[in-house]
Coordinates of C-alpha atoms in Angstrom, one line a residue:
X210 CA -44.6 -13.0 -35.1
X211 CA -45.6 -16.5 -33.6
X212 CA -42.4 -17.4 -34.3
X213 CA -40.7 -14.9 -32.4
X214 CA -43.1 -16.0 -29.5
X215 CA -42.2 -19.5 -30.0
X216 CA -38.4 -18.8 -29.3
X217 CA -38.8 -16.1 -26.7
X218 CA -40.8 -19.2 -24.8
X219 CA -38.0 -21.8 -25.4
X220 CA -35.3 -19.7 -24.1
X221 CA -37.0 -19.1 -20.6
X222 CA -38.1 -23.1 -20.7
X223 CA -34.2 -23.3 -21.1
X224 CA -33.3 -20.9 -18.3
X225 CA -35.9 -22.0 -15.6
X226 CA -34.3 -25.8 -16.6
X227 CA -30.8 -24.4 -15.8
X228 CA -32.4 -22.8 -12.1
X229 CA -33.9 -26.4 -11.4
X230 CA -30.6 -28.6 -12.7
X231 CA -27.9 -27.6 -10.3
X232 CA -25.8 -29.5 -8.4
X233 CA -25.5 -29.8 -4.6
X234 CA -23.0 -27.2 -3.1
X235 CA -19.4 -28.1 -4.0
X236 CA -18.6 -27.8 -0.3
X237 CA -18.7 -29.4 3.0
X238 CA -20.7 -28.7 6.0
X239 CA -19.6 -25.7 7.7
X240 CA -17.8 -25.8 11.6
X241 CA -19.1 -22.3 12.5
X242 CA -17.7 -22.6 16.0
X243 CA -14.2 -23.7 15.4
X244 CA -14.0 -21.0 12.2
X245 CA -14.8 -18.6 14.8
X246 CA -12.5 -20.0 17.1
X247 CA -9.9 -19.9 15.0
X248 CA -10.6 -16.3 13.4
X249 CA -10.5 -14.8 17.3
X250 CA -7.2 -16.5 17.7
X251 CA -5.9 -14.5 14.3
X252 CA -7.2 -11.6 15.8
X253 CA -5.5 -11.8 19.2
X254 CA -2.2 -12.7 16.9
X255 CA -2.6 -9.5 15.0
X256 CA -3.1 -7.3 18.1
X257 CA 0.0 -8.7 19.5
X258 CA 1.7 -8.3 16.7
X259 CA 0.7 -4.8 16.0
X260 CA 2.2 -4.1 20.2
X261 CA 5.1 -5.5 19.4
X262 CA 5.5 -3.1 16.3
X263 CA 4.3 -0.4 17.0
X264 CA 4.6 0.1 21.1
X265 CA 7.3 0.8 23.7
X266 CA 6.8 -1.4 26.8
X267 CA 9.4 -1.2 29.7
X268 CA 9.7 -4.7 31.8
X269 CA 11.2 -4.1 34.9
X270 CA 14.7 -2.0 34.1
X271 CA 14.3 -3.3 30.4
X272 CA 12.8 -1.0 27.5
X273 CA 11.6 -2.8 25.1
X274 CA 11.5 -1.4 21.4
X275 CA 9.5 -1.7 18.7
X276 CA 10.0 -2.9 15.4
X277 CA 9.0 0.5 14.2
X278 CA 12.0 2.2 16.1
X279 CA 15.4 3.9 14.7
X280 CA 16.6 1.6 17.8
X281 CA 15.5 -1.5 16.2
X282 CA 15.6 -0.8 12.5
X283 CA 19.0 0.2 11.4
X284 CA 18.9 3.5 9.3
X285 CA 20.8 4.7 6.9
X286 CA 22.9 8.0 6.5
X287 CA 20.7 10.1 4.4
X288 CA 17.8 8.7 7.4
X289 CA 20.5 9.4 10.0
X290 CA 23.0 12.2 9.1
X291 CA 26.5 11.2 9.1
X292 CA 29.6 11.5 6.9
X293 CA 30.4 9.7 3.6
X294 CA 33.8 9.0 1.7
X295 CA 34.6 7.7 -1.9
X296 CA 38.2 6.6 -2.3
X297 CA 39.4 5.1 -5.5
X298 CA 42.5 3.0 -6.0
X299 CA 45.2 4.9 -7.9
X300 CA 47.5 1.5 -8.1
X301 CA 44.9 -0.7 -10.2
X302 CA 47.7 -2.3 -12.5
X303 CA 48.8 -4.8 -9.5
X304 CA 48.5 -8.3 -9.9
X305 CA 45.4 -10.0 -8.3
X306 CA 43.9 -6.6 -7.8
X307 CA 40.3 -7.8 -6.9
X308 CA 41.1 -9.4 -4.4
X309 CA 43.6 -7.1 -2.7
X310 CA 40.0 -4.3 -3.4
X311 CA 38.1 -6.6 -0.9
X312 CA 41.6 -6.9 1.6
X313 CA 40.8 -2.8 1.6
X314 CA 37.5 -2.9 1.6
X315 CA 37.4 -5.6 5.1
X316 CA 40.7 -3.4 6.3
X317 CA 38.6 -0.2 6.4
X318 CA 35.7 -1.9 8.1
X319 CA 37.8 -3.6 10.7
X320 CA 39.5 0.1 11.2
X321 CA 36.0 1.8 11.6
X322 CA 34.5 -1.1 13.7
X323 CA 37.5 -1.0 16.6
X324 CA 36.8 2.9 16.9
X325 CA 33.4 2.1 18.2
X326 CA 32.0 2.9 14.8
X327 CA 29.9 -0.5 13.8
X328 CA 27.3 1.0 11.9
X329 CA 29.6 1.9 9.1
X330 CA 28.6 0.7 5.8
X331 CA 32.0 -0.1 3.8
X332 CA 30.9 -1.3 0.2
X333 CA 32.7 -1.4 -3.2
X334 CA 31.6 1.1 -6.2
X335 CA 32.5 -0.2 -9.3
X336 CA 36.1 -2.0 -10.1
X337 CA 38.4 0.8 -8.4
X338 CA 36.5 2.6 -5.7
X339 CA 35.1 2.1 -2.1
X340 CA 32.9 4.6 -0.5
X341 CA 32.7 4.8 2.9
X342 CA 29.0 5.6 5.3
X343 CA 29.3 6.3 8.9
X344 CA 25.7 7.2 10.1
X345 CA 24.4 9.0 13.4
X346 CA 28.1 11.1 14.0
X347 CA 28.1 13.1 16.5
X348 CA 31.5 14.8 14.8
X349 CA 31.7 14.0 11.0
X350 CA 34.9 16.1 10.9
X351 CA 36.6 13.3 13.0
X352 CA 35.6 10.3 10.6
X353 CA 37.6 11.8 8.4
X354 CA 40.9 12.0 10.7
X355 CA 39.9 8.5 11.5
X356 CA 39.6 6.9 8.5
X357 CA 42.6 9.4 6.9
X358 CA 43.8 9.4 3.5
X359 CA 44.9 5.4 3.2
X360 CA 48.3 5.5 1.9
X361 CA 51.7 3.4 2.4
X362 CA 53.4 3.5 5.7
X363 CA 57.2 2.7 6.6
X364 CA 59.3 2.4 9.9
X365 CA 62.8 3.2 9.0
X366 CA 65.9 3.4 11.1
X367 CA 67.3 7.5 11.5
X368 CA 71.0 6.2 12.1
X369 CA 70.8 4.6 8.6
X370 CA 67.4 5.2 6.9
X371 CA 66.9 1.9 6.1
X372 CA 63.1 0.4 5.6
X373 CA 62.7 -1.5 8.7
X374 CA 58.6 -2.8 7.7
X375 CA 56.0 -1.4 6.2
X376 CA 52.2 -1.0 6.4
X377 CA 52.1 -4.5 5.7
X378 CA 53.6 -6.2 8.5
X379 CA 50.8 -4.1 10.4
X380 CA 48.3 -6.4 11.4
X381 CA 46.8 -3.2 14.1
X382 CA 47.7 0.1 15.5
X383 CA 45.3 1.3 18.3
X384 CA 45.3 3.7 21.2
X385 CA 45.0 3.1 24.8
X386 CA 45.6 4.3 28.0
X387 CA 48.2 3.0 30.8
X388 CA 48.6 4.3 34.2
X389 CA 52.9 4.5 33.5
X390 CA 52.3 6.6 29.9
X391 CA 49.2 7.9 29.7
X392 CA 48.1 7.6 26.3
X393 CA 49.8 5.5 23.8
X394 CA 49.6 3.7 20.7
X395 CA 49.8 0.2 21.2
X396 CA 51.0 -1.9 17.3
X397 CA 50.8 -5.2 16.5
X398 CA 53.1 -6.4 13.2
X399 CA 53.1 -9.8 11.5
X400 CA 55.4 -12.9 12.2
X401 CA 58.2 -11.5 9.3
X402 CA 57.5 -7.8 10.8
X403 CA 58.0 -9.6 14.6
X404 CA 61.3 -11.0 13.2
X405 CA 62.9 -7.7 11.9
X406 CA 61.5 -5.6 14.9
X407 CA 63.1 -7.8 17.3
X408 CA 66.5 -8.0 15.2
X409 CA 66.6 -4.2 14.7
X410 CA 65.1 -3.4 18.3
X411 CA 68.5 -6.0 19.8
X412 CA 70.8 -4.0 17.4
X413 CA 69.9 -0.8 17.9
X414 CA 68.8 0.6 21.8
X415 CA 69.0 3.9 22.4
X416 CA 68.6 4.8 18.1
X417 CA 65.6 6.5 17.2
X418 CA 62.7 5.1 14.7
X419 CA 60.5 7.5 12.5
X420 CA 57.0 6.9 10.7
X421 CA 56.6 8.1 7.5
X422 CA 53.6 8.3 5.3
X423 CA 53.6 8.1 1.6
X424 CA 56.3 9.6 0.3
X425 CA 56.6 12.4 2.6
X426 CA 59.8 13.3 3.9
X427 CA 58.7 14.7 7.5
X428 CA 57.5 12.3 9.7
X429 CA 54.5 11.9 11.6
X430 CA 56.1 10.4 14.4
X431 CA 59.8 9.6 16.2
X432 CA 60.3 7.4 18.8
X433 CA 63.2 5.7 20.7
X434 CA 64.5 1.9 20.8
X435 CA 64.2 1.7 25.1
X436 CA 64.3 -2.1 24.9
X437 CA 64.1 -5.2 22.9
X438 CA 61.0 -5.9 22.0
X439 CA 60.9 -10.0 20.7
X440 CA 57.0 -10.7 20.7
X441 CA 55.9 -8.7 17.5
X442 CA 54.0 -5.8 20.1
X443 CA 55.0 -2.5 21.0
X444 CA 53.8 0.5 22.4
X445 CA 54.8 4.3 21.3
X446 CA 54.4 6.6 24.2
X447 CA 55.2 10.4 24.8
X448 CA 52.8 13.6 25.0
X449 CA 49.6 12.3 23.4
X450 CA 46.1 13.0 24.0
X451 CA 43.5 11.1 24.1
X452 CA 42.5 12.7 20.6
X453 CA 46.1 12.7 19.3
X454 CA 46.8 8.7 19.9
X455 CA 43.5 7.9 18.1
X456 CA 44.9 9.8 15.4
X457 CA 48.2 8.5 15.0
X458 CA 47.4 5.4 15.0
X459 CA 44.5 5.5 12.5
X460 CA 47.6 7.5 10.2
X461 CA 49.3 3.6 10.8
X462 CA 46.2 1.9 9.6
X463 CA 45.8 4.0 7.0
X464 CA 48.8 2.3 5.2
X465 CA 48.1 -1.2 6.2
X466 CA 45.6 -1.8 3.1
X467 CA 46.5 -3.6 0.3
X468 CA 45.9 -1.1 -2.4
X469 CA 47.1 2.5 -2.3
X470 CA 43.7 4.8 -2.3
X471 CA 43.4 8.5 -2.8
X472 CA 40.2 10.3 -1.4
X473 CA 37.6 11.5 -4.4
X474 CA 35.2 13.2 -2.4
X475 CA 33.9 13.3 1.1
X476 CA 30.3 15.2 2.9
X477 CA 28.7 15.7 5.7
X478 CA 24.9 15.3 5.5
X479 CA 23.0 17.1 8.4
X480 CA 21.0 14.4 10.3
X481 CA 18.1 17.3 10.2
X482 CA 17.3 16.2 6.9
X483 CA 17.1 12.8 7.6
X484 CA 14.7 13.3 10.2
X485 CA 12.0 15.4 7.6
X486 CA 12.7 13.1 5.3
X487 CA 11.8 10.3 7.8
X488 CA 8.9 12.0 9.2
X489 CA 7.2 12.9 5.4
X490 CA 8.3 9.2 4.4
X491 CA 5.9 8.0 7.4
X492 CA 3.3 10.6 6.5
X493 CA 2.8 9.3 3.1
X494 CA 3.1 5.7 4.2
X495 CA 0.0 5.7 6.8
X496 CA -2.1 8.0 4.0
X497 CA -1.1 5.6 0.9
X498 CA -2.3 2.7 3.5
X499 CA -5.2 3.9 4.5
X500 CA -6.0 5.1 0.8
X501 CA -5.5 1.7 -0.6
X502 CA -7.9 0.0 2.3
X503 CA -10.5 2.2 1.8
X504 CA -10.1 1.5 -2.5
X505 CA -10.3 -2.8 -1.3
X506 CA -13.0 -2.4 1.1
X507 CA -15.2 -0.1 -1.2
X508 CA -14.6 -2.5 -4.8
X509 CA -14.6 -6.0 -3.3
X510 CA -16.6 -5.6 0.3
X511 CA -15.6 -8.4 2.5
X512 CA -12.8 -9.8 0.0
X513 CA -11.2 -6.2 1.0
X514 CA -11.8 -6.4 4.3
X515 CA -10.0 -9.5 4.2
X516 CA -6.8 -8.3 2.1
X517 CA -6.7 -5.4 4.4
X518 CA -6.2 -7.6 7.2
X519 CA -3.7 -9.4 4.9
X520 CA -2.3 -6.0 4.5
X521 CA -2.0 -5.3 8.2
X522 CA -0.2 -8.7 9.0
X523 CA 2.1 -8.2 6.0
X524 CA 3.7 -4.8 7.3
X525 CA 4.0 -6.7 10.8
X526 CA 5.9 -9.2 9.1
X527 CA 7.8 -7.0 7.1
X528 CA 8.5 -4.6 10.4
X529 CA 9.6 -7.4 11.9
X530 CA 12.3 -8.4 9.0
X531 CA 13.8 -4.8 8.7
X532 CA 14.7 -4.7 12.4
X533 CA 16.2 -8.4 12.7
X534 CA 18.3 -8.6 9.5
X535 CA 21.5 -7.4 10.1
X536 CA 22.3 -6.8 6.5
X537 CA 18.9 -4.2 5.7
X538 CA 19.3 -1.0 6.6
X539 CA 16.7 1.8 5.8
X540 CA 17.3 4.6 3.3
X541 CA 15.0 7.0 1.2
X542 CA 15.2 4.8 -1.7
X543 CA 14.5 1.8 0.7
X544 CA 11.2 3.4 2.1
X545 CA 10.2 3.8 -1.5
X546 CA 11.2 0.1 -2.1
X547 CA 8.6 -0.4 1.0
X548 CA 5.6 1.5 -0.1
X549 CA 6.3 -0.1 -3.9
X550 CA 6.1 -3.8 -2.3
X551 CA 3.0 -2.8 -0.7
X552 CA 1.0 -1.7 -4.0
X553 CA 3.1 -5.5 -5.0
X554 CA 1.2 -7.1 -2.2
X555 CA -2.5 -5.3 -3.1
X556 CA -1.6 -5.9 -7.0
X557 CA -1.5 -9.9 -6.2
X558 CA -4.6 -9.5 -4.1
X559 CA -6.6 -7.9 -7.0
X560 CA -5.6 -10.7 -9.6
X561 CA -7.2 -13.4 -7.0
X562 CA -10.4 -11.7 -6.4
X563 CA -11.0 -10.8 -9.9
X564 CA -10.6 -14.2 -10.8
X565 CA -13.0 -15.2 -8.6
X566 CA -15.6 -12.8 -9.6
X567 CA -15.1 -14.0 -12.5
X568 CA -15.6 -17.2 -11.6
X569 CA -18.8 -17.0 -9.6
X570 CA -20.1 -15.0 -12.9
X571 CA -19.4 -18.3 -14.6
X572 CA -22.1 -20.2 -12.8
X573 CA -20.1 -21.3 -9.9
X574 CA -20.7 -21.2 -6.0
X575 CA -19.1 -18.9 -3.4
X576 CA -16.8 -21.8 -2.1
X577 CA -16.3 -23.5 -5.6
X578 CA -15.0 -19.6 -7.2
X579 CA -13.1 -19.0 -4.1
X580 CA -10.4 -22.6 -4.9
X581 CA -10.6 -21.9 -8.3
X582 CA -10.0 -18.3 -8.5
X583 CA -6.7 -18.8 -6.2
X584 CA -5.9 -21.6 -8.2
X585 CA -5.8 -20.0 -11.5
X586 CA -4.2 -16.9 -10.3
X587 CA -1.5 -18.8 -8.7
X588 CA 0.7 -18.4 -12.2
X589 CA -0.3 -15.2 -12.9
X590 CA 0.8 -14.1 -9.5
X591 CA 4.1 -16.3 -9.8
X592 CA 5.5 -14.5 -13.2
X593 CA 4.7 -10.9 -12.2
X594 CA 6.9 -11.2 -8.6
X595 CA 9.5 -13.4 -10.2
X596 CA 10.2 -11.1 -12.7
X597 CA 10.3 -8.2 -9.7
X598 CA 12.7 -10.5 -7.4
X599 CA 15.1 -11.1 -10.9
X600 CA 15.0 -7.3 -11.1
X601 CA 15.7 -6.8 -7.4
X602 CA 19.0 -9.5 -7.4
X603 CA 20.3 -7.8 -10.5
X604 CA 20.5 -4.6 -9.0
X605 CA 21.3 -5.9 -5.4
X606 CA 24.1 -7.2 -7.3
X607 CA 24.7 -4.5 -10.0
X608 CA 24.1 -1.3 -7.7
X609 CA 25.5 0.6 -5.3
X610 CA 24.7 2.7 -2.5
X611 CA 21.1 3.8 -2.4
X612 CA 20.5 1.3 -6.0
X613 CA 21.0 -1.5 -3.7
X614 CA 18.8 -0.4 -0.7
X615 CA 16.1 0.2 -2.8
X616 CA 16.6 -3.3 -4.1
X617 CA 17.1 -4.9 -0.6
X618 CA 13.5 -3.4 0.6
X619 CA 11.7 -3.9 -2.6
X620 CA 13.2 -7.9 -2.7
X621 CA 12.0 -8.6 1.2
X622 CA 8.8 -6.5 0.9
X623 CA 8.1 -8.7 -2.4
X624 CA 8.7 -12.2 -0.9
X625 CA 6.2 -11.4 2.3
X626 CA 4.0 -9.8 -0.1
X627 CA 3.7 -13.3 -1.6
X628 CA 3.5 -14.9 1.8
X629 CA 0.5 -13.0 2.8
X630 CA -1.5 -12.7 -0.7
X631 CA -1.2 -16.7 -1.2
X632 CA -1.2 -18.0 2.5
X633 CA -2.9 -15.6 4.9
X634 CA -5.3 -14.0 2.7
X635 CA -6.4 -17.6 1.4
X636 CA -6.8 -18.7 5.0
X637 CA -8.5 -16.0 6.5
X638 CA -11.2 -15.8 2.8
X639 CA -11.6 -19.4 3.7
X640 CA -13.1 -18.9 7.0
X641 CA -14.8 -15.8 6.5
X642 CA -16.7 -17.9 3.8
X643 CA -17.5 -20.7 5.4
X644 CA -19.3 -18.1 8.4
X645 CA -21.1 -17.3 5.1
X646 CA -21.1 -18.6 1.8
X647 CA -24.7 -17.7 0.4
X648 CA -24.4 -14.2 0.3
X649 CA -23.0 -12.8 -3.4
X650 CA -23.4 -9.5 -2.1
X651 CA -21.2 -9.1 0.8
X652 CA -18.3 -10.1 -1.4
X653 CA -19.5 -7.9 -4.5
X654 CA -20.2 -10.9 -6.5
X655 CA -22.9 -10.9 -9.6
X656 CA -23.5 -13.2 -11.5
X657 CA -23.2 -13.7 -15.6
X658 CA -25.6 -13.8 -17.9
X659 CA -27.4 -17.0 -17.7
X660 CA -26.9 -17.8 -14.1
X661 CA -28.9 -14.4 -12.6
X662 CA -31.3 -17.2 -11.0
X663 CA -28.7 -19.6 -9.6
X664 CA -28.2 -19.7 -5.6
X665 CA -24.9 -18.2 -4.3
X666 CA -24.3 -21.5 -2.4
X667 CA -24.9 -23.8 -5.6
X668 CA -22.8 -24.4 -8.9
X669 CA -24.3 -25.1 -12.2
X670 CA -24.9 -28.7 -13.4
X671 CA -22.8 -27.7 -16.7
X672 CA -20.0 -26.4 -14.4
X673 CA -20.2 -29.1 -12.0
X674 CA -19.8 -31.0 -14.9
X675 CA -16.7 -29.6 -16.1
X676 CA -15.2 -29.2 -12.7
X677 CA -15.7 -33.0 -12.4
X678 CA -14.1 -33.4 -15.9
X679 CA -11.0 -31.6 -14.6
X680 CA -10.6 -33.6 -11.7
X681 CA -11.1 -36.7 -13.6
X682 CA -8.4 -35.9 -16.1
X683 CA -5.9 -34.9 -13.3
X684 CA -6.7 -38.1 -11.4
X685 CA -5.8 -39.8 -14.3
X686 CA -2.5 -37.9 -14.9
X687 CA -1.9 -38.8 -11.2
X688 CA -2.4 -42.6 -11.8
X689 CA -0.1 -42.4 -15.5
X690 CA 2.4 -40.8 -13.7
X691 CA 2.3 -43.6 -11.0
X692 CA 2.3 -46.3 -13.5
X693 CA 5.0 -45.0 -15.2
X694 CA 7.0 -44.4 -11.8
X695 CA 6.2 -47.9 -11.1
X696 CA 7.6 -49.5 -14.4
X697 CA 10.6 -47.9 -14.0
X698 CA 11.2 -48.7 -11.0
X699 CA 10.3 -52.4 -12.1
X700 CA 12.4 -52.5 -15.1
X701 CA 15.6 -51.3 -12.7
X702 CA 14.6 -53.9 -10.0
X703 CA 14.9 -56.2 -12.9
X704 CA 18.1 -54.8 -14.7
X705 CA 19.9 -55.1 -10.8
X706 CA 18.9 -58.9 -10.6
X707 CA 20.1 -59.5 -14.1
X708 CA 23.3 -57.7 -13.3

């Protein structure tokens, strides 16, 4: 029984020794004024920033739009509405085929683009196939006439039937409007199509030419040889409409690509569906936010109030990126990428201030848990989003369609995500403490076993101790790695003056 007294006695000599040896705080005196200075100044930024996302403002006779706009942010067709396309090469035997796939692909973008249509997404599905999105249509129907069935295209000669050129000495067919013809289709050919127009144009006045697609044996259009035409441009003119020229001469275009292509399947998706889908897509957002601030402010206090404000300035950013790369454009699956790179962004928030808590249970100050507990969970942090942006090239790379939107969202979203966890949140924790860095319980701190006595503004002398050890050891990694920096560049010095 005395025994057991005896040791119960020891063991609180011991603890009140660890509440008396402590070392000084493992901080610097604290600049109150300029931390506030400087915290205001963050705040003004993240009010701006949230007007410039978020608010229409008109200066003068110029509307100004949002980040968080359909004007700004470029949205895709099941967002939109629109009409879609899949054609797939039935010629895939040719030599060099890949790269006569991506002369199509650029020849159907450079089609859709002159019609006015610059929105069109023109991307490659698998070896063999293109598909085809043209968002925000006002008349899907006429995309289709538009774009056409591509096929082969040939000018011959009635009097003789000869092949005069072909789709590919057709370097553009367009429509216009002259005061003399009306409407007409204006073509351009190539410097061998230039050659044989002009000889066959010299040869022939009067002698009718006829259009023929594929291997169709009506044509889709006649026209007669008025006059030699030597500079590689001529215009067809007759009875055309406005409606009828813009389809004849996307019929011309249609066999300028380098690979014969046969339509798979084509839709129409109503934009009334994008619009719900939009709408819900926003819903969810603003609840999932607001669920996942109220989760960080009630678990870690101030450390949540902090990554919130992390959390605000991240979807600025990110706001910000979707309406000035040219190359995002939102989907579905991209708002889904969005709201997934915003659990990303919490998850790396979560890792730090659990490491820091566990820190400060370890007998370390506010200040001296708060470097070490970003410091360790640095790596951590590092391996979980690399692994993510490995995932998001592959299927950037790999995918298609709606695979690679997703991708695109979730790869940006992940990149600012490690922005603001390792940048602004570190900044803004870093004042915030040093307004106040003796109080464990506005950041949810406790301490371990051992350490219940030890002031939130002190470290233990046994901690101190080893934090001293580890900057000891890296100084001295620093000075090897100097000294053996220097000798080699000594011993080359030397080798050159031998030499």
């Amino acid at each position: 029984m005395d025994e057991q007294n005896s040791l119960t006695e020891e063991e609180r000599v011991t603890v009140q020794d660890r509440k008396v040896q402590v070392a000084a705080p493992a901080h610097k005196a604290i600049k109150k004024k300029s931390t506030i200075v400087k915290l205001v100044l963050i705040g003004v930024a993240m009010v701006i920033g949230l007007i410039l996302a978020f608010v229409p403002m008109r200066f003068g006779l110029t509307l100004y739009h949002p980040f968080l706009s359909t004007d700004s942010i470029s949205l895709g067709l099941d967002l939109k509405g629109g009409v879609y396309a899949v054609y797939q090469a039935t010629n895939t035997d040719t030599g060099n085929f890949d790269a006569k796939m991506e002369g199509t692909r650029s020849s159907l973008e450079s089609l859709l683009s002159s019609k006015g249509y610059t929105e069109a997404t023109i991307v490659r599905e698998g070896n063999d196939r293109i598909r085809v999105e043209v968002p925000d249509v006002d008349d899907p129907s006429g995309i289709l006439k538009v774009i056409g069935e591509p096929t082969t295209v040939t000018f011959k000669l009635d009097s003789t039937g000869e092949i005069i050129i072909t789709g590919d000495n057709v370097i553009n067919a367009d429509s216009g409007y002259t005061e003399q013809n009306g409407y007409v289709v204006s073509l351009e050919f190539d410097s061998e199509g230039r050659k044989k127009f002009a000889e066959v144009t010299a040869n022939n006045k009067g002698e009718t030419i006829s259009i023929y697609l594929g291997d169709s044996t009506t044509p889709i259009q006649t026209a007669t040889i008025n006059e030699v035409i030597p500079n590689g441009r001529a215009i067809i003119s007759g009875h055309f409409t406005a409606d009828s020229a813009q389809e004849l001469a996307g019929q011309i275009m249609s066999g300028t690509f380098d690979v014969r292509l046969e339509l798979k399947e084509s839709q129409t998706i109503s934009p009334t569906l994008g619009e719900n889908a939009m709408k819900y897509g926003l819903i969810a957002g603003v609840v999932g936010f607001v669920l996942v601030i109220a989760f960080l402010c009630v678990i870690y206090h101030m450390l949540g109030v902090v990554a919130s404000l992390a959390l605000i300035i991240y979807v600025i950013i990110y706001l910000f990126f979707l309406a000035v790369l040219p190359w995002v454009q939102l989907t579905l699956p991209g708002i889904a990428g969005i709201l997934l790179s915003i659990g990303m962004a919490v998850d790396a928030n979560v890792i730090i201030f659990e490491r820091i808590k566990e820190e400060y249970r370890g007998g370390k100050s506010i200040m001296a848990a708060y470097h070490a507990g970003f410091k360790k969970a640095l790596f951590a942090i590092l391996d979980s989003n690399v692994t993510t942006v490995i995932a998001c090239v592959l299927l950037m790379l790999l995918g298609t369609g709606s695979v690679s939107g997703f991708a695109l969202t979730l790869l940006v979203g992940v990149l600012i995500s490690l922005f603001t966890a390792l940048v602004v949140s570190r900044g803004l924790l870093k004042y915030v403490i040093n307004l106040n860095s003796y109080n464990a319980k506005l950041y949810n701190l406790k301490r371990g076993k051992g350490f219940e006595g030890l002031d939130a503004g002190l470290t233990d002398s046994a901690v101190m101790a080893d934090m001293e050890r580890e900057k000891q050891e890296k100084e001295e990694k620093q000075q090897e790695k100097e000294r053996a920096k220097a000798e080699r560049r000594s011993r080359k010095n030397k080798g050159g003056e031998t030499a």
